[in-house]
């Protein structure tokens, strides 16, 4: 910035210097024309060391000639001629006699210049006979001097003097002042001050950095750092120097800098505020979700996030609420199923006679039948006793398929004593060691005997089979009994389908008789509770065509062992 400001100022100063050079070039040419003017020289040639009327007349002619040349020139205040032999100083305002001409500094300076242009700077004012300041001795002027008759400078020592107004140069350079505290100095090649904006109370400082035209440094006599810029004419060698306080130079820049700092501060504040707003907008919903997750973790499954957001976070919160609700419903379903399972088991146990009491009583009846040689009764009692012992099962909940078939065989042996029917078992070797719930098959077999075969006349056949058909273990109970009409089959299917509906009672609906579909409902309910929705109970029947009931149990829910019964015995 220092260089840019200095360069701009220096360029402006060089422009003014070019104008000053043109002005001075005109002055030099005028001095050359006057110094070589034949008429002017002729008027001075006849005058001697004593003035005569003729020489005075010649001086008057020369003075008129000067007036005609300088009257319209705004730079030259008044032209003067010095006749060396007589010591007379002629000007447009009058004549003066210099008594000690040899001692005059400006005279000796012009003689030493030997016809070249030289400059004289009066140090104090001197007044003429009319009480006016002589132009040659005015401190407000710079006097341009040269000898007359340049073609023969040794013939005489007459001098042409052209006083130049310093105010003219001052008016030229004042336009360059950037501020009231700045100063400008116009100096000649040898360092004489031609003009300045404050030359009375300020001296031009010495330029210490000759290789630079723009510097900022401390200057003796100034209480602050100053910017110094100079512009030197390549034609005349004159120099224009500007001195300005550094703070003035950078005052506007500092104000701009202050505004920039304020803008930066405001921008930083706004950026922080926006960042905090964005951060809060992100962290607040995240914290809400995290807190809700913590509530879910400690078991508060009814936790929901209240919000009115419609953005992505709102979608996440809605998804969380939906997930929490689904989780709660899932847990409630599990609890409900567990409760329903317990209720179903309790119903099953309540529907049976106490096995401990019953099979102990049956053992007593069996012993009495053997003592009385009633073998058939004894065998029925023994099978019935084994059936109830198996039902109790010492707390076991599952049995292998082969054990289940053995249990069913005890029940069927008792029923065969009541009426005659054929029984056939078909057990696939791949499924004989798979485990299923106890008493799951017994109600189906009981229905087949009591409702299908008992009411049929003629040949009666009951077939029980188990096989694997991916993805199910299929256990089928099939009879050739009286079957069911189509409307009865539809009713049973409709009632059992209600068990699959969410929230339905797996037990007997209120208002129905205790025996209405109790066995099938029990089987269907236990299938759903233990094996899930993929387990099914399939019933097919027709009037007079028998009935087929299939239990479809997922293979991945069956427990496969390497041995038969858990007590180590094999089923035969």
Coordinates of C-alpha atoms in Angstrom, one line a residue:
X1 CA 0.0 0.0 0.0
X2 CA 2.9 2.3 0.8
X3 CA 4.4 1.7 -2.7
X4 CA 1.1 2.1 -4.4
X5 CA 0.3 5.4 -2.7
X6 CA 3.9 6.6 -3.3
X7 CA 3.8 5.6 -6.9
X8 CA 0.5 7.4 -7.5
X9 CA 1.8 10.5 -5.7
X10 CA 5.1 10.4 -7.6
X11 CA 3.4 10.1 -10.9
X12 CA 1.4 13.2 -10.1
X13 CA 4.5 15.0 -9.0
X14 CA 6.3 14.1 -12.2
X15 CA 3.4 15.6 -14.2
X16 CA 3.8 18.9 -12.4
X17 CA 7.6 18.7 -12.8
X18 CA 7.1 18.3 -16.6
X19 CA 5.0 21.4 -16.6
X20 CA 7.6 23.3 -14.5
X21 CA 10.3 22.1 -17.0
X22 CA 8.3 23.5 -19.9
X23 CA 7.9 26.8 -18.0
X24 CA 11.6 27.1 -17.2
X25 CA 12.4 26.1 -20.8
X26 CA 10.4 29.1 -21.9
X27 CA 12.3 31.3 -19.4
X28 CA 15.6 30.0 -20.6
X29 CA 14.7 30.7 -24.2
X30 CA 13.5 34.2 -23.4
X31 CA 16.8 34.9 -21.5
X32 CA 18.7 33.6 -24.5
X33 CA 16.8 35.8 -26.9
X34 CA 17.2 38.9 -24.7
X35 CA 20.9 38.3 -24.1
X36 CA 21.6 38.0 -27.8
X37 CA 19.3 40.9 -28.9
X38 CA 21.5 43.2 -31.0
X39 CA 19.5 46.3 -30.1
X40 CA 19.8 45.6 -26.4
X41 CA 23.6 45.0 -26.8
X42 CA 24.0 48.2 -28.8
X43 CA 22.3 50.3 -26.1
X44 CA 24.8 49.0 -23.5
X45 CA 28.0 49.2 -25.7
X46 CA 28.3 53.0 -25.6
X47 CA 27.8 53.4 -21.9
X48 CA 31.0 53.8 -19.8
X49 CA 31.7 53.8 -16.1
X50 CA 30.2 57.3 -15.9
X51 CA 26.6 57.9 -17.1
X52 CA 26.0 60.4 -19.8
X53 CA 22.8 61.7 -21.2
X54 CA 23.3 59.5 -24.2
X55 CA 23.8 56.4 -22.0
X56 CA 20.8 57.2 -19.9
X57 CA 18.8 57.5 -23.1
X58 CA 20.1 54.1 -24.2
X59 CA 19.2 52.6 -20.9
X60 CA 15.6 53.9 -21.3
X61 CA 15.3 52.3 -24.7
X62 CA 16.6 49.0 -23.2
X63 CA 14.1 49.3 -20.4
X64 CA 11.2 49.8 -22.8
X65 CA 12.3 46.7 -24.7
X66 CA 12.3 44.7 -21.5
X67 CA 8.8 46.0 -20.6
X68 CA 7.5 44.9 -24.0
X69 CA 8.9 41.4 -23.6
X70 CA 7.9 40.7 -20.0
X71 CA 4.6 42.6 -19.6
X72 CA 2.5 39.6 -20.6
X73 CA 4.5 36.9 -18.8
X74 CA 2.9 35.6 -15.6
X75 CA 6.1 34.0 -14.3
X76 CA 8.5 36.8 -14.7
X77 CA 7.7 39.6 -12.3
X78 CA 10.0 42.4 -13.7
X79 CA 13.0 42.1 -16.0
X80 CA 16.2 43.8 -15.0
X81 CA 19.6 44.7 -16.6
X82 CA 22.9 45.3 -14.8
X83 CA 25.5 47.6 -16.4
X84 CA 28.7 46.4 -14.9
X85 CA 31.0 49.3 -15.8
X86 CA 28.7 52.0 -14.3
X87 CA 27.2 49.6 -11.6
X88 CA 23.7 50.6 -12.6
X89 CA 20.8 48.2 -12.1
X90 CA 18.0 49.0 -14.5
X91 CA 14.5 47.6 -14.0
X92 CA 11.1 48.3 -15.2
X93 CA 10.5 50.3 -12.0
X94 CA 13.6 52.5 -12.1
X95 CA 17.4 52.7 -11.7
X96 CA 19.7 51.9 -8.8
X97 CA 23.4 52.5 -8.3
X98 CA 25.5 49.6 -6.9
X99 CA 28.5 51.2 -5.2
X100 CA 30.4 48.0 -4.5
X101 CA 29.6 45.9 -7.4
X102 CA 32.6 43.7 -7.1
X103 CA 31.4 42.5 -3.7
X104 CA 27.9 41.6 -4.8
X105 CA 27.3 37.9 -4.5
X106 CA 24.9 37.6 -7.4
X107 CA 27.2 39.6 -9.7
X108 CA 30.1 37.3 -9.0
X109 CA 27.9 34.3 -9.4
X110 CA 26.7 35.4 -12.9
X111 CA 30.3 36.2 -14.0
X112 CA 31.4 32.8 -12.8
X113 CA 28.7 31.1 -14.8
X114 CA 30.3 32.7 -17.9
X115 CA 27.1 33.0 -19.9
X116 CA 25.3 30.0 -18.5
X117 CA 22.0 30.4 -16.7
X118 CA 22.4 30.6 -13.0
X119 CA 20.0 31.3 -10.1
X120 CA 20.1 33.8 -7.3
X121 CA 17.9 33.6 -4.2
X122 CA 17.7 36.9 -2.3
X123 CA 18.0 36.4 1.5
X124 CA 16.3 39.7 2.4
X125 CA 14.2 42.4 0.8
X126 CA 15.7 45.7 -0.4
X127 CA 13.6 48.7 -1.4
X128 CA 14.1 51.1 -4.2
X129 CA 13.8 54.9 -4.2
X130 CA 10.0 54.7 -4.6
X131 CA 9.7 52.5 -1.5
X132 CA 9.0 49.4 -3.4
X133 CA 10.8 46.1 -3.0
X134 CA 13.3 45.7 -5.8
X135 CA 12.5 42.5 -7.8
X136 CA 16.1 41.5 -7.7
X137 CA 16.2 41.7 -4.0
X138 CA 12.8 40.3 -3.1
X139 CA 12.7 37.1 -1.1
X140 CA 9.6 36.1 -2.9
X141 CA 11.5 35.8 -6.2
X142 CA 14.0 33.5 -7.7
X143 CA 16.3 35.4 -10.1
X144 CA 17.5 33.8 -13.4
X145 CA 20.8 35.4 -14.5
X146 CA 23.1 35.2 -17.4
X147 CA 25.6 37.5 -19.2
X148 CA 24.6 39.6 -22.2
X149 CA 26.2 38.9 -25.6
X150 CA 26.6 35.2 -25.3
X151 CA 28.5 35.0 -28.5
X152 CA 31.3 37.0 -26.9
X153 CA 31.0 36.6 -23.1
X154 CA 34.5 38.1 -22.5
X155 CA 33.7 41.5 -24.0
X156 CA 31.6 42.8 -21.1
X157 CA 30.1 41.7 -17.7
X158 CA 26.6 43.1 -18.3
X159 CA 24.0 40.8 -16.8
X160 CA 20.4 40.0 -17.7
X161 CA 18.2 39.3 -14.6
X162 CA 14.8 37.7 -14.8
X163 CA 13.1 37.5 -11.4
X164 CA 10.6 34.6 -11.2
X165 CA 7.7 34.6 -8.8
X166 CA 8.0 31.8 -6.2
X167 CA 4.2 32.0 -5.7
X168 CA 3.7 30.8 -9.2
X169 CA 5.6 27.6 -8.5
X170 CA 3.9 27.3 -5.1
X171 CA 0.5 27.5 -6.8
X172 CA 1.5 24.7 -9.1
X173 CA 2.6 22.3 -6.4
X174 CA -0.1 23.1 -3.9
X175 CA -2.6 21.1 -6.0
X176 CA -0.6 18.0 -5.1
X177 CA -1.1 18.3 -1.4
X178 CA -3.1 15.3 -0.1
X179 CA -3.8 16.8 3.3
X180 CA -3.2 20.0 5.3
X181 CA -0.3 18.4 7.2
X182 CA 1.6 17.5 4.1
X183 CA 4.5 19.7 2.8
X184 CA 6.0 20.2 -0.7
X185 CA 9.4 21.5 -1.7
X186 CA 10.7 22.4 -5.1
X187 CA 14.5 22.4 -5.3
X188 CA 17.0 23.1 -8.0
X189 CA 19.7 20.6 -9.0
X190 CA 22.1 22.0 -6.3
X191 CA 19.5 21.8 -3.6
X192 CA 18.3 25.4 -3.5
X193 CA 14.6 25.7 -2.5
X194 CA 12.7 27.3 -5.3
X195 CA 9.2 27.1 -3.7
X196 CA 7.5 25.3 -0.9
X197 CA 4.2 25.1 0.9
X198 CA 5.7 25.8 4.4
X199 CA 9.2 27.1 3.8
X200 CA 9.3 29.7 6.6
X201 CA 9.1 27.4 9.6
X202 CA 10.1 24.1 8.0
X203 CA 13.4 23.1 6.5
X204 CA 13.8 20.4 3.8
X205 CA 15.2 17.3 5.5
X206 CA 18.2 15.6 4.0
X207 CA 17.3 12.7 1.7
X208 CA 19.3 9.8 3.1
X209 CA 18.1 7.0 0.8
X210 CA 19.5 8.1 -2.5
X211 CA 18.5 4.8 -4.3
X212 CA 14.8 5.1 -3.3
X213 CA 12.2 7.7 -4.2
X214 CA 9.6 6.5 -1.6
X215 CA 10.5 6.1 2.1
X216 CA 8.8 6.1 5.5
X217 CA 11.1 7.0 8.3
X218 CA 11.6 9.3 11.3
X219 CA 12.8 12.7 10.4
X220 CA 14.6 15.1 12.9
X221 CA 12.2 17.8 13.9
X222 CA 9.1 15.7 13.5
X223 CA 7.4 13.8 16.3
X224 CA 6.1 11.0 14.0
X225 CA 7.1 8.9 11.1
X226 CA 6.8 10.6 7.8
X227 CA 6.2 9.4 4.2
X228 CA 8.7 11.0 1.8
X229 CA 8.2 11.0 -1.9
X230 CA 10.4 12.7 -4.5
X231 CA 10.2 13.2 -8.2
X232 CA 13.3 14.4 -10.1
X233 CA 13.2 15.9 -13.6
X234 CA 15.5 14.2 -16.0
X235 CA 15.7 17.4 -18.0
X236 CA 16.4 20.1 -15.5
X237 CA 17.5 18.0 -12.5
X238 CA 15.0 19.9 -10.3
X239 CA 13.4 17.8 -7.6
X240 CA 9.9 18.0 -6.1
X241 CA 9.7 16.5 -2.6
X242 CA 6.6 15.8 -0.6
X243 CA 6.6 15.0 3.2
X244 CA 3.4 13.7 4.8
X245 CA 2.7 12.1 8.2
X246 CA 2.4 8.4 7.9
X247 CA -0.9 8.4 9.9
X248 CA -2.5 10.7 7.4
X249 CA -1.5 8.4 4.6
X250 CA -3.1 5.4 6.2
X251 CA -5.9 7.2 7.9
X252 CA -8.5 6.2 5.4
X253 CA -6.9 2.8 5.2
X254 CA -7.1 2.4 9.0
X255 CA -10.7 3.4 8.9
X256 CA -11.3 0.9 6.2
X257 CA -9.3 -1.6 8.2
X258 CA -11.4 -0.8 11.2
X259 CA -14.5 -1.4 9.2
X260 CA -13.0 -4.6 7.9
X261 CA -12.3 -5.7 11.5
X262 CA -15.9 -4.8 12.4
X263 CA -17.2 -6.8 9.4
X264 CA -15.0 -9.7 10.3
X265 CA -16.2 -9.6 13.9
X266 CA -19.8 -9.4 12.8
X267 CA -19.3 -12.1 10.2
X268 CA -17.6 -14.2 12.9
X269 CA -20.5 -13.7 15.3
X270 CA -23.0 -14.5 12.6
X271 CA -21.0 -17.6 11.5
X272 CA -20.8 -18.8 15.2
X273 CA -24.5 -18.1 15.6
X274 CA -25.4 -20.0 12.4
X275 CA -23.0 -22.8 13.4
X276 CA -24.6 -23.0 16.8
X277 CA -28.0 -22.9 15.2
X278 CA -27.1 -25.7 12.7
X279 CA -25.3 -27.6 15.5
X280 CA -28.3 -27.3 17.8
X281 CA -30.6 -28.3 14.9
X282 CA -28.6 -31.4 14.5
X283 CA -27.7 -32.3 18.1
X284 CA -31.1 -31.6 19.6
X285 CA -33.0 -34.2 17.6
X286 CA -30.1 -36.6 18.0
X287 CA -30.2 -36.1 21.7
X288 CA -33.9 -36.7 21.7
X289 CA -33.4 -40.0 19.9
X290 CA -30.6 -41.0 22.2
X291 CA -32.7 -40.2 25.3
X292 CA -35.6 -42.1 23.9
X293 CA -33.3 -45.1 23.2
X294 CA -32.1 -44.9 26.8
X295 CA -35.7 -45.0 28.0
X296 CA -36.3 -48.0 25.8
X297 CA -33.2 -49.6 27.2
X298 CA -34.4 -49.4 30.8
X299 CA -37.7 -50.9 29.9
X300 CA -40.0 -48.0 29.2
X301 CA -41.5 -49.4 26.1
X302 CA -44.2 -46.8 25.8
X303 CA -41.6 -44.1 25.1
X304 CA -42.4 -41.8 22.1
X305 CA -40.7 -38.7 20.7
X306 CA -42.9 -35.7 20.4
X307 CA -41.9 -33.4 17.5
X308 CA -43.3 -31.4 14.6
X309 CA -40.4 -31.8 12.3
X310 CA -40.8 -32.6 8.6
X311 CA -37.2 -33.0 7.7
X312 CA -35.0 -36.1 7.7
X313 CA -34.7 -36.0 11.5
X314 CA -38.5 -36.0 11.6
X315 CA -38.5 -39.1 9.5
X316 CA -35.9 -40.7 11.9
X317 CA -38.1 -39.8 14.9
X318 CA -41.2 -41.1 13.2
X319 CA -39.3 -44.3 12.4
X320 CA -38.2 -44.6 16.0
X321 CA -41.7 -44.1 17.3
X322 CA -43.0 -46.7 14.9
X323 CA -40.2 -49.1 15.9
X324 CA -40.8 -48.6 19.6
X325 CA -44.6 -49.1 19.1
X326 CA -43.9 -52.3 17.1
X327 CA -41.4 -53.5 19.7
X328 CA -44.0 -52.9 22.4
X329 CA -46.7 -54.7 20.5
X330 CA -44.2 -57.6 19.8
X331 CA -43.4 -57.9 23.5
X332 CA -47.1 -57.6 24.4
X333 CA -47.8 -60.4 21.9
X334 CA -45.1 -62.6 23.4
X335 CA -46.4 -62.0 26.9
X336 CA -50.0 -62.6 25.7
X337 CA -48.9 -65.8 24.0
X338 CA -47.1 -66.9 27.2
X339 CA -50.2 -66.2 29.2
X340 CA -52.4 -67.9 26.8
X341 CA -50.1 -70.9 26.7
X342 CA -50.3 -71.1 30.5
X343 CA -54.0 -70.8 30.4
X344 CA -54.2 -73.5 27.7
X345 CA -52.0 -75.8 29.7
X346 CA -54.1 -75.2 32.8
X347 CA -57.3 -75.9 30.8
X348 CA -55.7 -79.1 29.5
X349 CA -54.7 -80.2 33.0
X350 CA -58.1 -79.2 34.5
X351 CA -59.9 -81.1 31.8
X352 CA -58.1 -84.3 32.9
X353 CA -58.6 -86.3 36.0
X354 CA -55.7 -86.2 38.4
X355 CA -53.4 -88.8 36.9
X356 CA -51.7 -89.7 40.2
X357 CA -55.0 -90.7 41.7
X358 CA -56.3 -92.3 38.5
X359 CA -53.4 -94.6 37.6
X360 CA -53.0 -95.6 41.3
X361 CA -56.7 -96.6 41.3
X362 CA -56.2 -98.4 37.9
X363 CA -53.3 -100.4 39.3
X364 CA -55.5 -101.6 42.1
X365 CA -58.3 -102.5 39.7
X366 CA -55.7 -104.4 37.5
X367 CA -54.4 -106.4 40.5
X368 CA -58.0 -107.3 41.5
X369 CA -58.8 -108.4 37.9
X370 CA -55.8 -110.6 37.7
X371 CA -56.6 -112.2 41.1
X372 CA -60.2 -112.9 39.8
X373 CA -58.8 -114.2 36.4
X374 CA -60.4 -111.4 34.4
X375 CA -57.5 -111.1 31.9
X376 CA -59.3 -108.9 29.4
X377 CA -60.3 -106.4 32.0
X378 CA -56.8 -106.5 33.5
X379 CA -55.2 -105.8 30.1
X380 CA -57.6 -102.8 29.5
X381 CA -56.8 -101.4 32.9
X382 CA -53.1 -101.9 32.3
X383 CA -53.1 -100.0 29.0
X384 CA -55.2 -97.3 30.5
X385 CA -52.8 -97.0 33.4
X386 CA -49.8 -96.8 31.0
X387 CA -51.6 -94.1 29.0
X388 CA -52.1 -92.0 32.1
X389 CA -48.6 -92.5 33.4
X390 CA -47.3 -91.4 30.0
X391 CA -49.6 -88.4 30.1
X392 CA -48.2 -87.3 33.4
X393 CA -44.7 -87.6 31.9
X394 CA -42.8 -86.6 35.0
X395 CA -43.0 -82.9 34.0
X396 CA -41.8 -83.5 30.5
X397 CA -43.2 -81.2 27.8
X398 CA -42.0 -82.8 24.6
X399 CA -41.6 -86.4 23.4
X400 CA -40.2 -87.9 20.3
X401 CA -42.6 -88.9 17.5
X402 CA -42.0 -92.6 18.3
X403 CA -42.8 -92.1 22.0
X404 CA -45.9 -90.2 21.0
X405 CA -47.0 -93.1 18.8
X406 CA -46.4 -95.5 21.7
X407 CA -48.6 -93.3 23.9
X408 CA -51.4 -93.2 21.3
X409 CA -51.1 -97.1 21.1
X410 CA -52.0 -97.5 24.8
X411 CA -55.1 -95.3 24.3
X412 CA -56.1 -97.2 21.1
X413 CA -55.6 -100.6 22.8
X414 CA -58.3 -99.6 25.3
X415 CA -60.6 -98.4 22.6
X416 CA -60.2 -101.6 20.7
X417 CA -61.7 -103.4 23.6
X418 CA -64.9 -101.4 23.2
X419 CA -65.4 -102.0 19.4
X420 CA -63.3 -103.5 16.8
X421 CA -61.2 -101.4 14.3
X422 CA -57.9 -101.8 12.6
X423 CA -54.9 -99.6 13.5
X424 CA -51.9 -99.0 11.3
X425 CA -48.8 -96.9 12.2
X426 CA -46.4 -95.5 9.5
X427 CA -43.3 -93.8 10.9
X428 CA -40.6 -92.5 8.7
X429 CA -37.1 -93.3 10.1
X430 CA -36.0 -89.7 9.5
X431 CA -38.6 -88.3 11.9
X432 CA -38.9 -90.9 14.6
X433 CA -36.5 -89.1 16.9
X434 CA -37.9 -85.6 16.3
X435 CA -39.7 -84.2 19.3
X436 CA -43.2 -82.7 19.5
X437 CA -45.4 -81.4 22.3
X438 CA -47.0 -84.1 24.5
X439 CA -50.7 -84.7 24.2
X440 CA -50.7 -82.8 20.9
X441 CA -51.8 -85.8 18.9
X442 CA -54.1 -87.4 21.4
X443 CA -57.2 -85.1 21.0
X444 CA -57.1 -85.7 17.2
X445 CA -56.9 -89.5 17.6
X446 CA -59.7 -89.3 20.2
X447 CA -61.9 -87.4 17.8
X448 CA -61.2 -89.9 15.0
X449 CA -62.3 -92.8 17.2
X450 CA -65.3 -91.2 18.9
X451 CA -66.7 -89.2 16.1
X452 CA -65.6 -91.1 13.1
X453 CA -65.1 -94.8 13.7
X454 CA -67.5 -95.5 16.6
X455 CA -70.5 -94.5 14.5
X456 CA -69.5 -96.4 11.4
X457 CA -70.7 -99.9 10.6
X458 CA -68.6 -102.3 8.7
X459 CA -64.8 -102.3 8.2
X460 CA -63.1 -99.6 10.3
X461 CA -59.6 -98.4 9.6
X462 CA -57.4 -95.8 11.5
X463 CA -54.1 -94.8 10.0
X464 CA -51.5 -92.7 11.9
X465 CA -48.4 -91.6 10.0
X466 CA -45.4 -89.2 10.4
X467 CA -43.1 -88.1 7.6
X468 CA -40.8 -85.2 6.6
X469 CA -41.7 -83.0 3.7
X470 CA -39.6 -79.9 3.6
X471 CA -40.3 -77.5 5.3
X472 CA -42.7 -79.4 7.5
X473 CA -42.9 -82.5 9.8
X474 CA -46.3 -83.9 8.8
X475 CA -48.2 -86.0 11.3
X476 CA -51.5 -87.3 9.9
X477 CA -54.4 -89.1 11.6
X478 CA -56.8 -90.6 9.0
X479 CA -59.9 -92.6 9.4
X480 CA -62.5 -94.1 7.1
X481 CA -65.4 -93.1 9.4
X482 CA -68.6 -91.3 8.7
X483 CA -66.9 -88.0 7.9
X484 CA -68.4 -84.6 8.1
X485 CA -70.8 -82.7 5.9
X486 CA -69.5 -79.7 4.1
X487 CA -71.2 -77.1 6.3
X488 CA -69.8 -78.6 9.5
X489 CA -66.3 -78.7 8.0
X490 CA -66.6 -75.0 7.0
X491 CA -67.8 -74.1 10.5
X492 CA -64.8 -75.9 12.1
X493 CA -62.4 -74.2 9.6
X494 CA -63.9 -70.8 10.4
X495 CA -63.7 -71.2 14.1
X496 CA -60.1 -72.5 14.0
X497 CA -59.1 -69.7 11.7
X498 CA -60.0 -67.2 14.5
X499 CA -57.1 -68.6 16.5
X500 CA -54.6 -67.3 14.0
X501 CA -56.1 -63.8 14.2
X502 CA -54.1 -61.3 16.4
X503 CA -55.5 -60.9 19.9
X504 CA -57.9 -63.8 19.6
X505 CA -58.6 -66.2 22.5
X506 CA -56.8 -69.4 22.0
X507 CA -59.1 -71.1 24.4
X508 CA -62.8 -71.6 24.2
X509 CA -64.8 -68.4 23.4
X510 CA -67.3 -67.4 26.0
X511 CA -70.9 -68.5 25.4
X512 CA -70.0 -71.9 23.9
X513 CA -70.4 -75.3 25.7
X514 CA -67.3 -76.8 27.3
X515 CA -67.1 -79.5 24.7
X516 CA -67.5 -77.4 21.6
X517 CA -64.3 -78.0 19.5
X518 CA -62.3 -78.1 22.7
X519 CA -59.8 -80.7 21.5
X520 CA -59.2 -79.1 18.0
X521 CA -59.0 -75.6 19.5
X522 CA -56.5 -76.9 22.1
X523 CA -54.4 -78.5 19.4
X524 CA -54.5 -75.5 17.1
X525 CA -53.8 -73.1 19.9
X526 CA -50.8 -75.0 21.1
X527 CA -49.5 -75.3 17.6
X528 CA -49.6 -71.6 17.1
X529 CA -48.1 -70.8 20.6
X530 CA -45.2 -73.3 20.4
X531 CA -44.4 -73.3 16.7
X532 CA -45.5 -69.9 15.4
X533 CA -47.8 -68.8 12.6
X534 CA -46.1 -71.2 10.1
X535 CA -47.5 -74.2 11.9
X536 CA -50.9 -75.4 10.7
X537 CA -53.8 -77.8 11.4
X538 CA -55.3 -79.0 8.1
X539 CA -58.7 -80.9 8.2
X540 CA -60.1 -82.6 5.1
X541 CA -63.4 -84.6 5.2
X542 CA -66.5 -85.4 3.4
X543 CA -69.8 -86.9 4.4
X544 CA -69.3 -90.8 4.4
X545 CA -65.7 -90.4 3.2
X546 CA -63.8 -90.3 6.4
X547 CA -61.6 -87.6 7.8
X548 CA -58.0 -86.7 7.5
X549 CA -56.3 -84.3 10.1
X550 CA -52.7 -83.2 9.4
X551 CA -50.5 -81.4 11.8
X552 CA -47.8 -79.3 9.9
X553 CA -44.9 -78.6 12.2
X554 CA -41.9 -76.6 10.9
X555 CA -38.8 -78.8 10.7
X556 CA -36.5 -76.2 12.2
X557 CA -38.8 -76.1 15.3
X558 CA -38.5 -79.8 15.9
X559 CA -35.7 -81.1 18.2
X560 CA -33.7 -84.0 16.7
X561 CA -31.7 -86.3 18.9
X562 CA -29.3 -89.2 18.3
X563 CA -31.2 -91.5 20.6
X564 CA -34.8 -92.5 21.1
X565 CA -36.2 -91.8 24.5
X566 CA -34.3 -89.6 26.9
X567 CA -34.1 -92.5 29.4
X568 CA -32.0 -94.4 26.8
X569 CA -34.6 -97.0 25.7
X570 CA -35.6 -97.5 22.0
X571 CA -39.1 -97.4 20.8
X572 CA -40.3 -100.5 19.0

